[in-house]
C-alpha cells in the first residue's frame, strides 16, 4: 500500500525527488482517509473514476481496485514515471498534462462502457476553483464530484446564506450544483504536511432552471455584490456599477429590501431575482 508515510518517503527517495510545492504536491499518507473517500463516493465495479493529480498514486491505487476503470491526469512527468513503474493496470489510463487544458468531452469517451462516472480527487490546491469551474462547465457527462480541498475553501464552496463562509464562491456553486461537506481531514494526513487542514466535499451538478441568458454577466454581478465583504448591498451595487447611491436605495426599497441588507443574507434564488430586476431597471433607464 502506497498510502503511508514511510512508503511515500521511500518512493520519493528512490526517484531522487522532493514534493514540488509549486504543483501543490501534498501526498495523502493515511490509508483510512483514502478508504473513507472511496466509501463516501460509493465506488463500485460499474463506476468509472476521473482523478486529477494522482501524484505517486496513493488514492489511485484504491480507486483502481474498487472501480471499473480510472482515468487520471498528472502534470508532473516525474509522477507519471512513478505511476507507470508501480501502478500499471489494465483499468488505469494515465494522461500526462495540465488538466485545465484537456479536451474533456473527447476524453470522456473512455468511460462509454461505464454505468456511471465520478470525479474523485485530492486537488492541487493552487487551482481548486478553475478545476471545479471547468468540470461544472465543460462536461455534460459527469455530475458527481468528490474533492479534497483546503478546509477554508471547502467551507466557502459549501457555505449557506447568513453564515460567515457564504460568499460569491458559494453562490457560483449553488447556482449550478448541490454542495455538501463530507468530513474534515487533519494536515498530518499528508506528506509534506501543509499549513492548513483539509476537508472532503461532495458536489452534485444540478440544472436548477434559473432563467439566466448571460451566465457570465450574472456571475460578474455576483462577484460585484460580494466584493466589499462587510458592506451593505446598497454600497456594493453603488461601487460595483458606479451608480448613484440614492437610486440604488430606491431600487432596493421597491423590491422590499431594507437599506441595511447585505448580500450574505440572500440565497441564490433571491440573487437571481435581484439580478433580473437590476437588468430591467438598467434597460428602462
Ligand atoms: N492524489 C495524490 C495524493 O492524494 O496523494 C496527490 C495529490 S497532490 C495534492 C496534487 C497533485 O496534482 C500533484 O501530484 C500535482 O503534481 C498534480 N497537479 C498539479 N497541477 C496539475 C495540473 N494542472 N493538472 C494535473 N495535475 C496537476
XYZ file of C-alpha atoms and ligand atoms in Angstrom:
312
model
C 0.000 0.000 0.000
C 1.372 3.382 -1.080
C -0.588 5.446 1.448
C 1.748 5.556 4.425
C 4.479 7.965 5.308
C 7.472 5.618 5.137
C 6.428 4.160 1.784
C 5.844 7.667 0.378
C 9.298 8.813 1.534
C 10.843 5.608 0.194
C 9.315 6.142 -3.271
C 10.366 9.803 -3.419
C 13.908 8.853 -2.296
C 14.162 6.051 -4.824
C 13.405 8.526 -7.641
C 15.521 11.206 -6.017
C 12.584 13.622 -5.743
C 11.151 16.135 -3.313
C 7.497 17.143 -3.257
C 7.032 20.121 -5.585
C 5.316 22.906 -3.684
C 4.546 24.887 -6.843
C 2.438 21.943 -8.088
C 0.567 21.602 -4.791
C 2.178 18.243 -4.013
C 0.934 17.138 -0.602
C 0.594 13.385 -0.739
C -2.036 11.511 1.251
C -0.346 9.156 3.709
C -3.377 7.972 5.676
C -4.926 4.788 4.306
C -8.072 5.199 6.418
C -8.837 8.571 4.855
C -8.407 7.086 1.394
C -10.805 4.223 2.205
C -13.256 6.727 3.641
C -13.218 8.823 0.444
C -13.794 5.778 -1.767
C -16.584 4.631 0.550
C -18.234 8.053 0.668
C -18.243 8.175 -3.142
C -19.918 4.749 -3.382
C -17.424 3.457 -5.907
C -18.141 0.015 -7.343
C -17.190 -2.130 -10.319
C -19.666 -0.276 -12.543
C -18.148 3.110 -11.758
C -15.628 4.953 -13.905
C -13.471 7.419 -11.989
C -11.680 10.523 -13.211
C -8.851 11.674 -10.947
C -6.928 14.926 -11.243
C -3.375 14.852 -9.898
C -2.724 11.230 -8.877
C 0.782 12.077 -7.596
C 2.545 8.845 -6.627
C -0.804 7.036 -6.695
C -1.976 6.681 -3.073
C -5.644 7.331 -3.904
C -5.342 5.951 -7.441
C -4.285 2.547 -6.111
C -7.516 2.211 -4.104
C -9.637 3.549 -6.982
C -8.161 1.026 -9.410
C -9.049 -1.830 -7.033
C -12.616 -0.706 -6.368
C -13.845 0.831 -9.630
C -14.387 -0.362 -13.203
C -11.729 1.961 -14.620
C -9.753 5.082 -13.780
C -8.611 7.960 -15.973
C -6.113 10.296 -14.380
C -4.335 13.473 -15.380
C -0.935 14.351 -13.941
C 1.078 17.431 -14.903
C 4.383 16.307 -13.387
C 6.331 13.902 -15.628
C 8.258 12.610 -12.585
C 4.968 11.460 -11.035
C 3.866 9.901 -14.326
C 7.050 7.818 -14.389
C 6.415 6.595 -10.828
C 2.824 5.709 -11.695
C 3.790 3.817 -14.849
C 6.501 1.883 -12.982
C 4.415 0.984 -9.936
C 0.750 1.013 -10.787
C 0.470 -0.446 -14.237
C -3.058 -1.888 -14.538
C -5.395 -2.604 -17.451
C -8.165 -0.471 -15.969
C -5.934 2.582 -15.447
C -5.215 5.232 -18.065
C -2.660 7.894 -17.165
C -2.561 11.112 -19.166
C 0.418 13.410 -18.727
C -0.557 17.072 -18.929
C -2.290 20.059 -17.437
C -5.881 19.129 -16.613
C -7.006 22.717 -17.239
C -6.008 22.352 -20.905
C -7.537 18.978 -21.782
C -10.462 18.415 -24.123
C -12.777 16.714 -21.653
C -15.680 15.864 -23.946
C -13.392 13.846 -26.163
C -11.523 12.102 -23.327
C -14.705 11.089 -21.533
C -15.429 8.506 -24.263
C -13.028 6.326 -22.262
C -15.976 5.796 -19.914
C -18.515 4.828 -22.604
C -18.863 1.321 -21.155
C -19.338 2.517 -17.551
C -22.758 2.784 -15.930
C -21.765 5.908 -14.002
C -18.768 8.201 -13.817
C -17.493 10.219 -10.862
C -14.647 12.603 -10.227
C -12.641 11.788 -7.112
C -9.579 13.845 -6.434
C -7.253 15.294 -3.859
C -6.938 18.546 -5.783
C -3.815 20.632 -6.319
C -5.000 23.459 -4.063
C -3.499 26.319 -6.085
C -6.015 25.680 -8.890
C -9.043 24.409 -6.942
C -11.563 26.921 -8.334
C -10.517 26.743 -12.028
C -10.667 22.921 -11.892
C -14.152 22.940 -10.352
C -15.404 25.524 -12.859
C -14.001 23.506 -15.761
C -15.694 20.336 -14.515
C -19.038 22.041 -13.953
C -18.995 23.878 -17.265
C -17.043 21.780 -19.800
C -18.701 18.437 -19.357
C -22.187 17.073 -19.766
C -21.427 13.566 -18.621
C -20.223 13.691 -15.011
C -22.485 15.087 -12.318
C -20.925 13.622 -9.199
C -17.737 15.105 -7.715
C -15.763 14.321 -4.562
C -12.951 16.746 -3.848
C -10.344 17.054 -1.153
C -9.784 20.784 -0.749
C -8.331 23.195 1.775
C -10.710 23.417 4.746
C -11.452 27.158 4.387
C -12.153 26.756 0.674
C -14.406 23.751 1.340
C -16.373 25.824 3.866
C -16.840 28.575 1.277
C -17.759 26.183 -1.537
C -20.471 24.633 0.645
C -21.350 27.851 2.546
C -25.004 28.584 3.286
C -26.686 32.045 3.395
C -26.188 34.042 6.603
C -23.096 32.029 7.576
C -19.636 33.605 7.693
C -18.401 31.308 4.914
C -21.092 32.318 2.434
C -19.874 34.447 -0.475
C -19.559 34.657 -4.250
C -17.919 31.211 -4.430
C -20.865 29.620 -2.573
C -23.328 31.284 -4.969
C -21.283 30.270 -8.012
C -21.578 26.639 -6.846
C -25.161 26.804 -5.596
C -26.211 28.258 -8.956
C -25.332 25.011 -10.727
C -24.827 22.290 -8.115
C -25.788 20.927 -4.718
C -22.899 21.002 -2.282
C -22.263 19.197 0.978
C -19.416 18.931 3.417
C -18.435 15.259 3.913
C -15.659 15.268 6.533
C -12.584 17.099 7.819
C -9.030 15.857 7.262
C -6.122 16.833 9.521
C -2.979 18.275 7.936
C -1.000 15.401 9.480
C -2.635 13.023 6.964
C -0.355 14.439 4.246
C 3.321 14.398 3.420
C 4.661 17.000 3.398
C 2.135 18.346 5.869
C 0.502 21.580 4.557
C -0.061 24.641 6.775
C -3.823 24.141 6.961
C -6.333 21.348 7.494
C -8.378 19.965 4.600
C -11.819 18.533 4.007
C -13.697 16.361 1.544
C -16.729 17.879 -0.153
C -19.347 16.424 -2.458
C -20.776 18.420 -5.362
C -23.648 17.206 -7.476
C -24.210 19.129 -10.680
C -27.864 20.146 -10.950
C -29.874 22.040 -13.523
C -31.825 24.478 -11.388
C -33.546 26.085 -14.376
C -32.689 29.652 -13.498
C -33.848 31.939 -16.301
C -30.437 33.498 -16.925
C -29.492 34.314 -20.515
C -25.984 35.602 -19.985
C -24.343 33.433 -17.338
C -21.037 35.303 -17.488
C -22.774 38.613 -16.816
C -24.727 37.073 -13.923
C -21.545 35.701 -12.353
C -19.937 39.129 -12.668
C -22.955 40.581 -10.865
C -22.421 38.030 -8.074
C -18.726 38.977 -7.811
C -19.669 42.643 -7.570
C -22.339 42.305 -4.883
C -19.955 40.342 -2.653
C -16.829 42.373 -3.435
C -16.890 44.579 -0.300
C -17.306 41.945 2.390
C -18.696 43.838 5.342
C -20.605 46.458 3.356
C -24.303 46.573 2.525
C -25.832 45.570 -0.793
C -26.503 49.278 -1.438
C -22.784 50.022 -1.160
C -21.714 47.029 -3.232
C -24.089 47.851 -6.083
C -23.211 51.556 -5.951
C -19.461 50.937 -6.084
C -19.551 47.837 -8.329
C -21.606 49.508 -11.061
C -20.593 53.109 -10.414
C -24.196 54.176 -9.676
C -25.930 56.915 -7.755
C -26.417 55.704 -4.164
C -29.899 57.234 -3.783
C -31.066 55.495 -6.970
C -29.772 52.158 -5.681
C -31.607 52.706 -2.376
C -34.865 53.370 -4.261
C -34.320 50.327 -6.474
C -33.852 48.052 -3.436
C -36.680 49.572 -1.437
C -39.041 48.983 -4.414
C -38.112 45.310 -4.065
C -38.885 45.498 -0.328
C -35.281 45.202 0.745
C -34.151 47.149 3.789
C -31.349 49.655 3.316
C -29.189 47.593 5.643
C -29.487 44.304 3.762
C -26.222 42.513 2.933
C -25.606 40.123 0.035
C -24.712 37.432 2.595
C -28.399 37.323 3.585
C -29.667 36.392 0.108
C -29.877 32.866 -1.243
C -29.172 32.051 -4.879
C -32.842 32.324 -5.905
C -33.110 35.798 -4.403
C -29.877 36.831 -6.090
C -31.151 35.624 -9.488
C -34.361 37.626 -8.965
C -32.411 40.693 -7.887
C -30.203 40.407 -10.992
C -33.222 40.199 -13.285
C -34.783 43.283 -11.707
C -31.443 45.047 -11.945
C -31.241 44.322 -15.688
C -34.819 45.512 -16.214
C -34.197 48.771 -14.369
C -30.989 49.357 -16.349
C -32.822 48.720 -19.626
C -35.696 51.066 -18.781
C -33.421 53.954 -17.844
N -3.526 12.292 -5.428
C -2.263 12.376 -4.728
C -2.486 12.105 -3.268
O -3.624 12.243 -2.825
O -1.522 11.758 -2.576
C -1.563 13.706 -4.939
C -2.404 14.923 -4.666
S -1.487 16.430 -4.694
C -2.447 17.387 -3.565
C -1.940 17.183 -6.230
C -1.367 16.550 -7.491
O -1.813 17.308 -8.628
C 0.145 16.531 -7.600
O 0.592 15.253 -7.965
C 0.487 17.533 -8.730
O 1.658 17.222 -9.446
C -0.761 17.433 -9.579
N -1.036 18.629 -10.406
C -0.743 19.922 -10.126
N -1.214 20.739 -11.089
C -1.815 19.955 -12.004
C -2.500 20.205 -13.236
N -2.645 21.450 -13.707
N -3.017 19.161 -13.926
C -2.879 17.887 -13.449
N -2.247 17.584 -12.284
C -1.727 18.598 -11.576
